[in-house]
């Protein structure tokens, strides 16, 4: 469904992403893990066409993404790390705008709004201004906005930052539903327990490079356990990326 | 297909604009309030034009001094009071009166004697408010006219005149003039005496009107303000609403630019960019919504001026809309320029506001450009606001035809092209 090949991106002298490759199949959720500044957001930005890679390519359904207006961009849904919403507008008005960017209009648009708002549990608050939403509601609306045009590939950049366990669980349920529906999901996070619960596979990057690409069981097997107990994913993560601070 | 996202971008920006109370006040209420204020200053009618306040203290009480006071009181440029000398001095010091004029005792007599030269000239005292030097000049000019008129009439006709001429004839020998000149002056004075005796009229009127005798200012001024047509009064509101309309239209373009920077900061630009839309569509949508809001700003304040202050589009209506639309496009692309050159929303607002204020000041939105020195008038042709104000003035109170709208429209579109080119080249897409 999605294939990332040898992506490279530099900002000035800093190489943010250096030769990153991985792939993502339909019905699969891949966790993209890495310390702060590892290059996760930059990678997601290159996949969604916001940032042009210096080298490498992004293949959607086997064909490379070409240019801003490539219709294949419609197959990708982006849930940005920031709460990318218009606070002054209602949830409805926000979604109407985001849907129209993908050419949705009329009843098609209204149905899509209804469907996604119901999915994230905000249907009864559709007319409220986003500025009156709680942090968790905003996060859920942020997710809904990325789902509106029914993309096959969903790029989620830390979609649960700053939400309570209730909202977090609701989002997890949504993602599992989407996975069951055959969507391909790329999930960026720092939280190991989230990766453990959701991911089929993990790609760990550090300093712009892929340091591991494996199933969760495979990851665990990489670090020998001292007393026969299961190694935690966090131990694996720290073993692979080191303990020094990044920022 | 392209139309759906484009229309959605415009609708969304209009919605955001209308829900932002601060933006609505800045765009509609502020320009109307400020333009009404400026308009009321610059469009005073003849009757309410400010007069210079003058205190006339007459210590003389002669026919001449009384004639001077009478003429000054009748003068449309002066507002004359007659307090005591002490009161006058105090009023000038406190700023209640601009000029205090003291006619000393014996002024009329001495002035008449000094008229043919020779005799000591009497001194007229003027106290003035130093912060209003130009008005002192005006009062001096006006007083000269009235004094010359009053003294000469008395010399050539009144009883004082007969005495003055007799005295002058008697004292001719002590004047120190060469003998042949003494003889000629004697001829002149004798003629004046004969003239006075044949036309025994006193001071018929003050300085104005048709005096019986004496010297008067040898011309009058026929003033006609050149506007869109006969019987159409200059409407100062037309200029002030054009100026303030442009100023706040440019302020709305700052909001557009800052809005884009905010959208980028809040990650919204990522959503826009991840949709299958070209960069031209994204910037074009912004430019269109910005131009619409700018046009609304201008038309609402002009509409107000038309209804409340009777401002009319005396020139070409098509031309007016051409200039207005070109203005709006110029403003919108200026907004894109701010977004492409600015870094943070806060920092950019300060610089952008300053440049807008400079632009409208140089464009003649506050003070008409004809008050600028020549070099500056030429230099301001590179300021878009100048073309905007000139174009709107031409289509409103100047009442010029469509052809007069062409140059401002083309100039404004040229600026729009320049701004959008720089914006497209410098826009930071990858942040
Ligand atoms: N537009 C940009 N200009 C310059 N440097 C950038 C830009 N975007 C990212 N970087 C740098 O590239 C590196 C990778 O950033 P990126 O945002 O991809 O990291 P991340 O893994 O998403 O981090 P986090 O977990 O904090 O979100 C960082 O050092 C960052 O400072
Ligand atoms: Mg990130």
XYZ file of C-alpha atoms and ligand atoms in Angstrom:
710
model
C 0.000 0.000 0.000
C 2.732 2.461 1.045
C 6.405 2.090 0.408
C 9.066 4.487 1.573
C 12.424 4.164 -0.186
C 15.697 5.729 0.930
C 14.181 9.006 2.036
C 16.654 11.706 2.896
C 16.092 15.280 4.017
C 18.473 17.932 5.300
C 17.777 21.332 6.800
C 20.941 23.305 6.268
C 23.751 21.262 7.761
C 21.391 19.073 9.814
C 20.350 15.792 8.212
C 16.940 15.214 9.772
C 16.140 12.025 7.848
C 18.892 9.874 6.456
C 18.081 6.906 4.214
C 14.792 5.819 5.771
C 12.984 2.897 4.147
C 10.006 0.825 5.283
C 6.679 -0.352 3.992
C 3.107 -0.494 5.166
C 0.439 -2.989 4.101
C -3.329 -2.723 4.104
C -4.843 -3.739 7.462
C -1.545 -3.186 9.216
C -0.555 -0.688 11.888
C 3.106 0.196 12.015
C 4.472 2.103 14.964
C 7.085 4.714 14.073
C 9.122 5.227 17.225
C 12.050 7.421 18.043
C 13.331 10.006 20.528
C 12.581 13.714 20.141
C 14.128 15.085 16.989
C 14.649 11.610 15.502
C 12.997 12.669 12.253
C 9.528 11.124 12.667
C 7.535 14.227 11.752
C 9.865 15.012 8.869
C 9.334 11.489 7.533
C 5.554 11.806 7.843
C 5.731 15.207 6.131
C 7.596 13.735 3.184
C 5.067 10.920 2.835
C 2.158 13.349 2.820
C 3.808 15.666 0.335
C 4.390 18.651 2.613
C 8.133 18.455 2.305
C 9.996 17.395 -0.813
C 12.644 14.731 -0.060
C 16.212 15.478 -1.091
C 16.570 11.860 -2.129
C 14.392 8.764 -2.222
C 10.748 8.275 -3.075
C 7.331 7.532 -1.668
C 5.279 4.896 -3.465
C 1.530 4.742 -3.078
C -0.056 1.628 -4.504
C 3.213 0.920 -6.294
C 3.547 4.276 -8.073
C 5.646 7.212 -6.882
C 3.941 10.355 -5.602
C 4.516 13.124 -8.088
C 3.836 16.706 -7.273
C 1.321 18.698 -5.232
C -1.712 17.854 -7.335
C -1.095 14.101 -7.692
C -4.542 12.466 -7.223
C -2.808 9.699 -5.248
C -2.561 12.191 -2.386
C -6.280 11.509 -1.876
C -5.370 8.002 -0.690
C -3.425 9.522 2.209
C -4.956 11.028 5.314
C -2.810 13.115 7.649
C -3.436 13.625 11.347
C -0.834 16.254 12.244
C 1.045 16.442 15.529
C -0.456 19.920 16.151
C -4.175 20.424 16.743
C -4.757 21.717 13.241
C -8.259 23.123 13.705
C -9.955 26.495 13.450
C -10.894 27.241 17.068
C -13.298 30.012 16.068
C -15.392 27.719 13.878
C -17.724 24.865 14.757
C -16.662 21.251 14.256
C -19.069 21.102 11.338
C -17.586 24.185 9.657
C -14.073 22.819 10.170
C -14.904 19.491 8.600
C -16.865 21.085 5.772
C -13.756 23.050 4.873
C -11.322 20.142 5.170
C -13.643 17.895 3.150
C -13.963 20.485 0.399
C -10.177 20.584 0.067
C -10.515 17.014 -1.219
C -13.330 17.969 -3.554
C -16.150 16.685 -1.344
C -19.416 18.618 -1.556
C -23.159 18.362 -1.107
C -24.648 15.246 0.460
C -21.395 13.330 -0.016
C -19.671 15.827 2.246
C -22.481 15.889 4.815
C -22.498 12.082 5.013
C -18.728 11.964 5.429
C -18.955 14.509 8.256
C -21.736 12.555 9.941
C -19.827 9.284 9.606
C -16.513 10.555 11.006
C -18.087 12.581 13.800
C -20.074 9.526 14.871
C -16.900 7.431 14.756
C -15.039 9.763 17.129
C -18.125 10.318 19.320
C -18.649 14.025 18.594
C -21.850 13.887 16.545
C -23.875 15.641 19.260
C -21.300 18.427 19.604
C -20.983 19.120 15.876
C -22.343 22.652 16.123
C -20.148 23.732 19.024
C -17.186 25.987 18.471
C -13.931 24.101 18.699
C -12.604 26.615 21.247
C -15.163 25.249 23.702
C -13.910 21.678 23.251
C -11.760 19.867 25.798
C -8.268 18.732 24.837
C -9.489 15.175 24.277
C -12.370 16.304 22.062
C -10.002 18.409 19.990
C -7.705 15.424 19.504
C -10.638 13.308 18.367
C -11.777 16.010 15.957
C -8.196 16.270 14.679
C -8.418 12.557 13.889
C -11.832 12.933 12.257
C -10.511 15.668 9.956
C -7.881 13.267 8.605
C -10.446 10.546 7.959
C -13.031 12.625 6.160
C -12.081 11.736 2.593
C -11.861 8.052 3.495
C -8.145 7.549 2.783
C -6.556 4.097 2.495
C -3.427 5.208 4.297
C -3.576 7.107 7.558
C -0.550 8.939 8.923
C -0.951 9.653 12.638
C 1.669 11.919 14.220
C 1.367 11.514 17.992
C -2.433 11.536 17.958
C -2.880 11.061 21.712
C -0.704 13.809 23.171
C -2.318 15.437 26.195
C -5.536 13.411 26.391
C -7.079 11.543 29.303
C -7.289 7.705 29.360
C -10.938 7.805 28.264
C -10.264 9.757 25.086
C -7.102 7.775 24.474
C -9.021 4.511 24.640
C -11.704 5.902 22.369
C -9.031 6.807 19.814
C -7.488 3.328 20.119
C -10.887 1.761 19.473
C -11.260 3.968 16.375
C -7.877 2.947 15.073
C -8.587 -0.739 15.598
C -11.844 -0.334 13.691
C -9.982 1.337 10.836
C -7.360 -1.394 10.800
C -10.082 -4.033 10.696
C -11.586 -2.131 7.763
C -8.362 -2.684 5.830
C -6.697 0.716 6.233
C -2.927 1.014 6.467
C -1.871 3.026 9.512
C 1.440 4.636 10.373
C 1.442 5.583 14.036
C 4.050 7.891 15.513
C 4.462 7.911 19.276
C 6.808 8.048 22.240
C 4.527 5.873 24.360
C 5.677 2.247 24.428
C 2.431 0.880 25.859
C 0.537 2.432 22.934
C 2.864 0.754 20.464
C 2.543 -2.480 22.372
C -1.230 -2.417 22.264
C -1.741 -1.282 18.662
C 1.220 -2.044 16.468
C 1.780 -5.090 14.313
C 5.261 -3.935 13.588
C 7.658 -1.235 14.840
C 10.094 0.949 12.972
C 12.500 2.627 15.374
C 14.479 5.577 14.053
C 17.192 7.592 15.718
C 19.225 10.463 14.348
C 17.322 10.182 11.089
C 18.223 6.536 10.510
C 16.206 3.316 10.915
C 17.796 1.362 13.795
C 15.259 -1.452 13.884
C 12.282 -2.654 11.837
C 10.609 -5.706 13.359
C 7.522 -7.195 15.007
C 7.117 -6.583 18.710
C 8.173 -10.137 19.517
C 11.193 -9.747 17.259
C 12.141 -6.512 19.045
C 12.006 -8.211 22.423
C 14.171 -11.053 21.223
C 16.924 -8.540 20.393
C 17.663 -7.817 24.043
C 18.653 -10.753 26.260
C 16.651 -10.896 29.475
C 18.520 -11.211 32.732
C 16.182 -13.456 34.736
C 13.990 -15.079 32.154
C 11.259 -12.415 32.495
C 9.849 -10.627 29.449
C 11.921 -7.540 28.554
C 9.858 -4.375 28.412
C 9.615 -2.559 25.116
C 11.044 0.495 26.824
C 14.194 -1.427 27.689
C 14.504 -2.433 24.053
C 13.942 1.145 22.931
C 16.589 2.528 25.278
C 18.996 -0.255 24.341
C 18.605 0.620 20.667
C 18.660 4.401 20.934
C 20.876 4.997 23.963
C 20.178 6.954 27.110
C 21.550 10.372 26.265
C 19.169 13.333 25.988
C 18.393 14.486 22.478
C 17.202 18.055 22.543
C -13.294 20.115 -9.067
C -10.916 23.003 -8.476
C -13.856 25.263 -7.751
C -14.988 23.322 -4.663
C -11.788 23.805 -2.652
C -11.386 27.365 -3.911
C -14.897 28.373 -2.885
C -14.460 26.543 0.424
C -11.290 28.519 1.152
C -13.085 31.787 0.465
C -16.147 30.817 2.506
C -13.989 29.702 5.417
C -11.963 32.941 5.456
C -15.115 35.069 5.282
C -16.596 33.050 8.139
C -13.438 33.500 10.203
C -13.465 37.220 9.447
C -17.094 37.705 10.434
C -16.730 35.738 13.669
C -13.735 37.871 14.692
C -15.291 40.890 16.355
C -11.991 42.751 16.502
C -11.495 42.340 12.757
C -15.008 43.502 11.968
C -14.647 46.603 14.132
C -11.265 47.383 12.613
C -12.630 46.995 9.108
C -15.994 48.705 9.347
C -16.334 50.859 12.447
C -12.836 52.313 12.748
C -12.501 53.665 9.183
C -15.961 55.223 9.347
C -15.243 56.897 12.674
C -11.847 58.265 11.671
C -12.909 59.302 8.172
C -15.923 61.132 9.606
C -13.602 63.030 11.917
C -11.128 63.988 9.171
C -13.966 64.791 6.817
C -15.536 67.178 9.291
C -12.221 69.012 9.662
C -11.525 69.372 5.954
C -14.961 70.102 4.592
C -16.018 73.167 6.636
C -18.357 75.429 4.649
C -17.796 79.146 4.179
C -19.963 80.017 7.174
C -18.205 77.755 9.622
C -14.642 78.351 8.431
C -12.557 79.178 11.455
C -12.022 82.917 11.926
C -8.942 84.368 13.588
C -9.786 85.783 16.980
C -8.531 89.359 17.374
C -8.832 91.774 20.308
C -8.889 95.395 19.095
C -8.066 97.988 21.773
C -8.828 101.512 20.556
C -7.031 104.101 22.736
C -7.386 106.727 20.051
C -11.090 107.101 19.392
C -10.452 109.229 16.293
C -12.483 109.039 13.095
C -9.711 106.980 11.547
C -9.367 104.518 14.410
C -13.134 104.088 14.576
C -13.202 103.381 10.855
C -10.457 100.768 11.290
C -12.374 99.028 14.075
C -15.589 99.109 12.039
C -13.871 97.568 9.009
C -12.171 94.882 11.085
C -15.448 93.909 12.734
C -17.053 93.566 9.304
C -14.184 91.364 8.006
C -15.240 87.753 7.403
C -11.787 86.437 8.300
C -11.726 87.963 11.765
C -13.639 87.483 14.938
C -13.141 90.839 16.696
C -13.666 91.697 20.350
C -12.907 95.000 22.083
C -11.649 94.347 25.616
C -9.354 96.579 27.657
C -5.611 96.397 26.997
C -4.968 94.308 30.118
C -7.729 91.881 29.286
C -6.462 91.557 25.723
C -2.924 90.824 26.865
C -4.151 88.194 29.286
C -6.411 86.565 26.693
C -3.501 86.243 24.239
C -1.263 84.737 26.901
C -3.923 82.197 27.789
C -4.486 81.280 24.166
C -8.088 82.495 24.054
C -7.239 85.141 21.481
C -4.687 84.846 18.717
C -3.722 88.493 18.195
C -4.240 91.608 20.310
C -4.019 94.924 18.412
C -3.608 98.213 20.288
C -4.349 101.473 18.461
C -2.481 104.091 20.543
C -3.749 107.582 21.378
C -3.223 109.998 18.485
C -2.811 107.180 15.977
C -5.291 108.575 13.449
C -3.753 112.024 13.485
C -0.133 110.838 13.248
C -0.931 108.242 10.600
C -2.607 110.871 8.444
C 0.404 113.180 8.797
C 2.806 110.358 8.010
C 0.774 109.552 4.934
C 2.619 112.090 2.758
C 5.933 111.186 4.326
C 8.050 113.287 6.583
C 6.128 113.025 9.853
C 6.850 110.460 12.576
C 4.980 107.165 11.918
C 2.810 106.002 14.817
C 3.355 102.463 16.150
C 0.614 99.865 16.141
C 1.177 97.250 18.841
C 0.381 93.627 18.113
C 0.509 90.968 20.813
C 0.387 87.476 19.419
C 0.333 83.867 20.424
C 3.774 82.539 19.358
C 2.319 79.109 18.526
C 0.198 80.724 15.822
C 2.658 82.776 13.826
C 0.942 82.217 10.490
C -2.231 83.771 11.807
C -0.267 86.848 12.915
C 0.779 87.233 9.261
C -2.831 87.034 8.170
C -3.928 89.641 10.732
C -1.089 92.001 9.700
C -2.169 91.773 6.081
C -5.813 92.390 6.891
C -5.036 95.309 9.243
C -2.788 96.920 6.604
C -5.677 96.858 4.145
C -8.127 98.423 6.599
C -5.686 101.036 7.933
C -4.547 102.135 4.457
C -8.147 102.368 3.389
C -9.303 104.334 6.458
C -6.327 106.729 6.546
C -6.384 107.454 2.818
C -10.103 108.100 2.805
C -9.734 110.553 5.634
C -6.770 112.249 3.980
C -8.585 112.625 0.690
C -11.988 113.624 1.963
C -12.555 114.191 5.647
C -12.046 117.196 7.889
C -8.803 115.705 9.185
C -7.656 115.573 5.570
C -8.109 119.273 5.003
C -6.095 120.035 8.145
C -3.383 117.529 7.239
C -3.016 118.926 3.745
C -2.872 122.490 5.076
C -0.209 121.520 7.618
C 1.743 119.642 4.991
C 1.663 122.698 2.726
C 2.834 124.939 5.564
C 5.668 122.609 6.605
C 6.836 121.966 3.067
C 9.780 124.268 3.578
C 11.209 122.133 6.463
C 10.848 118.822 4.637
C 14.446 118.946 3.390
C 13.433 118.069 -0.167
C 15.136 119.678 -3.198
C 13.269 122.775 -4.368
C 11.909 121.361 -7.617
C 10.490 118.365 -5.782
C 9.040 120.683 -3.124
C 7.271 122.525 -5.889
C 5.794 119.342 -7.380
C 4.589 118.129 -3.961
C 3.057 121.543 -3.427
C 1.132 121.095 -6.717
C -0.093 117.662 -5.583
C -1.199 118.877 -2.153
C -2.950 121.893 -3.633
C -4.831 119.581 -5.967
C -5.799 117.356 -3.039
C -7.105 120.398 -1.159
C -9.154 121.433 -4.190
C -10.403 117.826 -4.533
C -11.439 117.659 -0.860
C -13.297 120.959 -1.078
C -15.251 119.861 -4.185
C -16.264 116.452 -2.708
C -17.141 117.127 0.908
C -18.125 113.594 1.900
C -16.996 111.976 5.127
C -16.062 108.376 5.659
C -18.924 106.670 3.904
C -17.965 103.138 4.657
C -15.244 101.030 6.125
C -12.629 99.288 4.046
C -14.999 97.302 1.865
C -17.765 98.384 -0.473
C -17.365 101.370 -2.772
C -15.638 104.088 -0.813
C -16.150 107.640 -1.840
C -12.485 108.423 -1.963
C -9.133 107.216 -0.795
C -6.929 104.264 -1.607
C -8.276 100.757 -1.626
C -6.843 97.359 -2.510
C -7.054 97.608 -6.293
C -8.636 94.211 -6.848
C -11.110 91.731 -5.410
C -10.838 87.925 -5.528
C -13.375 85.739 -7.282
C -12.996 82.338 -5.605
C -14.389 79.189 -7.138
C -13.539 75.678 -5.913
C -13.030 73.431 -8.922
C -14.913 70.204 -8.312
C -16.929 67.761 -10.362
C -19.255 70.399 -11.666
C -21.058 73.611 -11.060
C -23.234 73.604 -7.973
C -21.455 70.489 -6.679
C -19.748 71.454 -3.468
C -16.381 69.915 -2.620
C -17.116 67.143 -0.195
C -14.180 66.692 2.173
C -15.704 63.410 3.261
C -15.080 61.924 -0.185
C -11.336 62.333 0.246
C -11.236 61.295 3.880
C -13.278 58.152 3.254
C -11.059 57.251 0.310
C -7.974 57.738 2.465
C -9.246 55.878 5.498
C -10.837 53.219 3.316
C -7.407 52.500 1.824
C -5.740 52.581 5.219
C -8.065 50.005 6.736
C -8.169 47.933 3.589
C -4.406 47.637 3.962
C -4.866 46.822 7.644
C -7.176 43.989 6.599
C -4.384 42.736 4.338
C -2.124 42.572 7.396
C -4.727 40.332 9.014
C -4.649 38.176 5.903
C -0.867 37.831 6.044
C -0.781 37.225 9.790
C -3.660 34.772 9.335
C -1.520 32.696 6.987
C 1.393 32.776 9.438
C -0.956 31.687 12.238
C -2.348 28.891 10.103
C 1.193 27.736 9.533
C 2.061 27.978 13.216
C -1.016 26.009 14.218
C -0.346 23.249 11.688
C -3.420 24.078 9.606
C -1.277 24.803 6.598
C -0.236 21.117 6.745
C -3.807 20.063 6.167
C -4.120 22.452 3.245
C -0.842 21.263 1.772
C -1.587 17.559 2.155
C -4.698 17.929 -0.005
C -4.158 17.407 -3.734
C -4.067 21.143 -4.485
C -1.457 23.179 -6.282
C 0.437 25.939 -4.539
C -1.169 28.387 -6.940
C -4.620 27.253 -5.837
C -3.706 27.702 -2.177
C -2.240 31.182 -2.645
C -4.934 32.099 -5.165
C -7.678 31.144 -2.724
C -6.046 33.267 -0.057
C -5.652 36.195 -2.442
C -9.300 35.976 -3.486
C -10.683 35.829 0.025
C -8.352 38.636 1.063
C -9.443 40.755 -1.884
C -13.106 40.165 -1.078
C -12.683 41.206 2.537
C -10.662 44.245 1.484
C -13.320 45.228 -1.044
C -16.017 44.858 1.612
C -14.042 47.135 3.925
C -13.817 49.813 1.254
C -17.383 49.548 -0.001
C -18.969 49.515 3.441
C -17.193 52.699 4.510
C -17.939 54.375 1.171
C -21.550 53.291 1.370
C -21.760 54.912 4.780
C -20.224 58.130 3.414
C -22.709 58.167 0.531
C -25.715 57.756 2.775
C -24.675 59.929 5.694
C -22.369 62.553 4.178
C -23.863 62.758 0.683
C -20.625 61.683 -0.958
C -21.348 60.746 -4.538
C -19.511 58.984 -7.318
C -19.600 62.026 -9.571
C -17.258 60.387 -12.072
C -17.493 57.006 -13.740
C -19.170 54.309 -11.662
C -17.431 51.597 -13.685
C -14.170 53.437 -13.072
C -14.855 53.562 -9.341
C -15.359 49.806 -9.178
C -12.300 49.233 -11.348
C -10.118 51.244 -8.980
C -11.744 49.648 -5.918
C -11.232 46.113 -7.231
C -7.632 46.814 -8.231
C -7.072 48.284 -4.773
C -8.475 45.172 -3.144
C -6.234 42.912 -5.226
C -3.219 45.047 -4.422
C -4.062 44.802 -0.709
C -4.590 41.034 -0.851
C -1.276 40.416 -2.594
C 0.354 42.730 -0.062
C -1.034 40.333 2.562
C 0.602 37.401 0.773
C 3.838 39.377 0.715
C 3.645 39.816 4.499
C 3.037 36.079 4.899
C 5.987 35.190 2.698
C 8.468 37.618 4.257
C 7.251 37.426 7.863
C 8.485 34.863 10.343
C 6.369 34.958 13.476
C 2.827 36.360 13.583
C 3.623 38.778 16.412
C 6.818 40.165 14.960
C 5.372 40.589 11.512
C 2.357 42.554 12.683
C 4.486 45.394 14.032
C 6.561 45.816 10.891
C 3.569 45.383 8.623
C 1.522 47.995 10.534
C 4.383 50.456 10.346
C 4.785 49.963 6.615
C 1.054 50.385 6.053
C 1.029 53.610 8.048
C 4.024 54.913 6.078
C 2.352 53.905 2.859
C -0.956 55.634 3.568
C 0.778 58.713 4.929
C 2.892 59.034 1.779
C -0.120 58.113 -0.310
C -1.976 61.187 0.907
C -4.577 59.412 2.974
C -4.058 61.701 5.959
C -2.859 64.905 4.351
C -3.542 65.516 0.656
C -0.420 65.024 -1.466
C -0.578 68.548 -2.949
C 0.711 69.798 0.399
C 3.871 67.725 -0.091
C 6.989 69.320 -1.592
C 7.430 68.701 -5.325
C 10.104 66.019 -5.017
C 7.986 64.085 -2.538
C 4.927 64.301 -4.758
C 6.940 62.678 -7.516
C 8.556 60.163 -5.175
C 5.213 58.961 -3.818
C 4.249 57.632 -7.238
C 5.994 54.422 -6.160
C 3.556 54.095 -3.251
C 0.485 52.029 -4.180
C -1.738 53.875 -1.704
C -1.058 57.108 -3.635
C -2.582 55.619 -6.797
C -5.477 54.227 -4.826
C -6.319 57.566 -3.184
C -5.851 59.496 -6.445
C -8.011 57.017 -8.346
C -10.830 57.145 -5.819
C -10.637 60.954 -5.613
C -10.866 61.121 -9.410
C -13.993 58.981 -9.503
C -15.709 60.703 -6.570
C -15.466 64.440 -5.973
C -13.293 65.274 -8.983
C -15.965 63.693 -11.150
C -13.581 62.528 -13.875
C -14.493 60.004 -16.535
C -13.543 56.369 -17.014
C -10.276 57.271 -18.733
C -8.995 58.826 -15.511
C -9.449 55.469 -13.770
C -7.255 53.568 -16.207
C -3.849 54.723 -14.987
C -4.547 54.144 -11.266
C -6.125 50.760 -12.024
C -3.169 49.627 -14.116
C -0.689 50.924 -11.556
C -2.482 49.063 -8.748
C -2.650 45.859 -10.787
C 1.060 46.283 -11.493
C 1.766 46.465 -7.776
C -0.444 43.385 -7.273
C 1.591 41.498 -9.877
C 4.852 42.582 -8.256
C 3.714 41.643 -4.738
C 2.362 38.254 -5.775
C 5.516 37.419 -7.729
C 7.718 38.155 -4.732
C 5.283 36.257 -2.478
C 5.320 33.150 -4.703
C 9.109 33.218 -4.957
C 9.712 33.755 -1.261
C 6.905 31.717 0.306
C 8.270 29.136 2.735
C 6.297 26.041 1.829
C 8.252 23.542 3.898
C 7.618 24.900 7.384
N 11.564 23.182 8.873
C 12.651 22.830 9.552
N 13.743 23.612 9.493
C 14.873 23.269 10.162
N 14.997 22.191 10.916
C 13.944 21.348 11.025
C 12.708 21.646 10.359
N 11.843 20.649 10.654
C 12.501 19.778 11.471
N 13.766 20.202 11.703
C 14.769 19.499 12.512
O 14.858 18.179 12.046
C 15.020 17.272 13.128
C 13.919 16.225 13.092
O 12.692 16.879 13.445
P 11.313 16.087 13.528
O 10.284 17.080 13.824
O 11.150 15.267 12.309
O 11.549 15.162 14.780
P 10.478 14.244 15.547
O 11.051 12.873 15.555
O 9.150 14.416 14.975
O 10.577 14.856 17.001
P 9.424 14.971 18.127
O 9.342 13.644 18.781
O 9.953 15.993 19.058
O 8.166 15.375 17.436
C 15.018 18.097 14.391
O 16.362 18.316 14.796
C 14.379 19.385 13.972
O 14.900 20.465 14.718
Mg 7.307 15.110 15.628
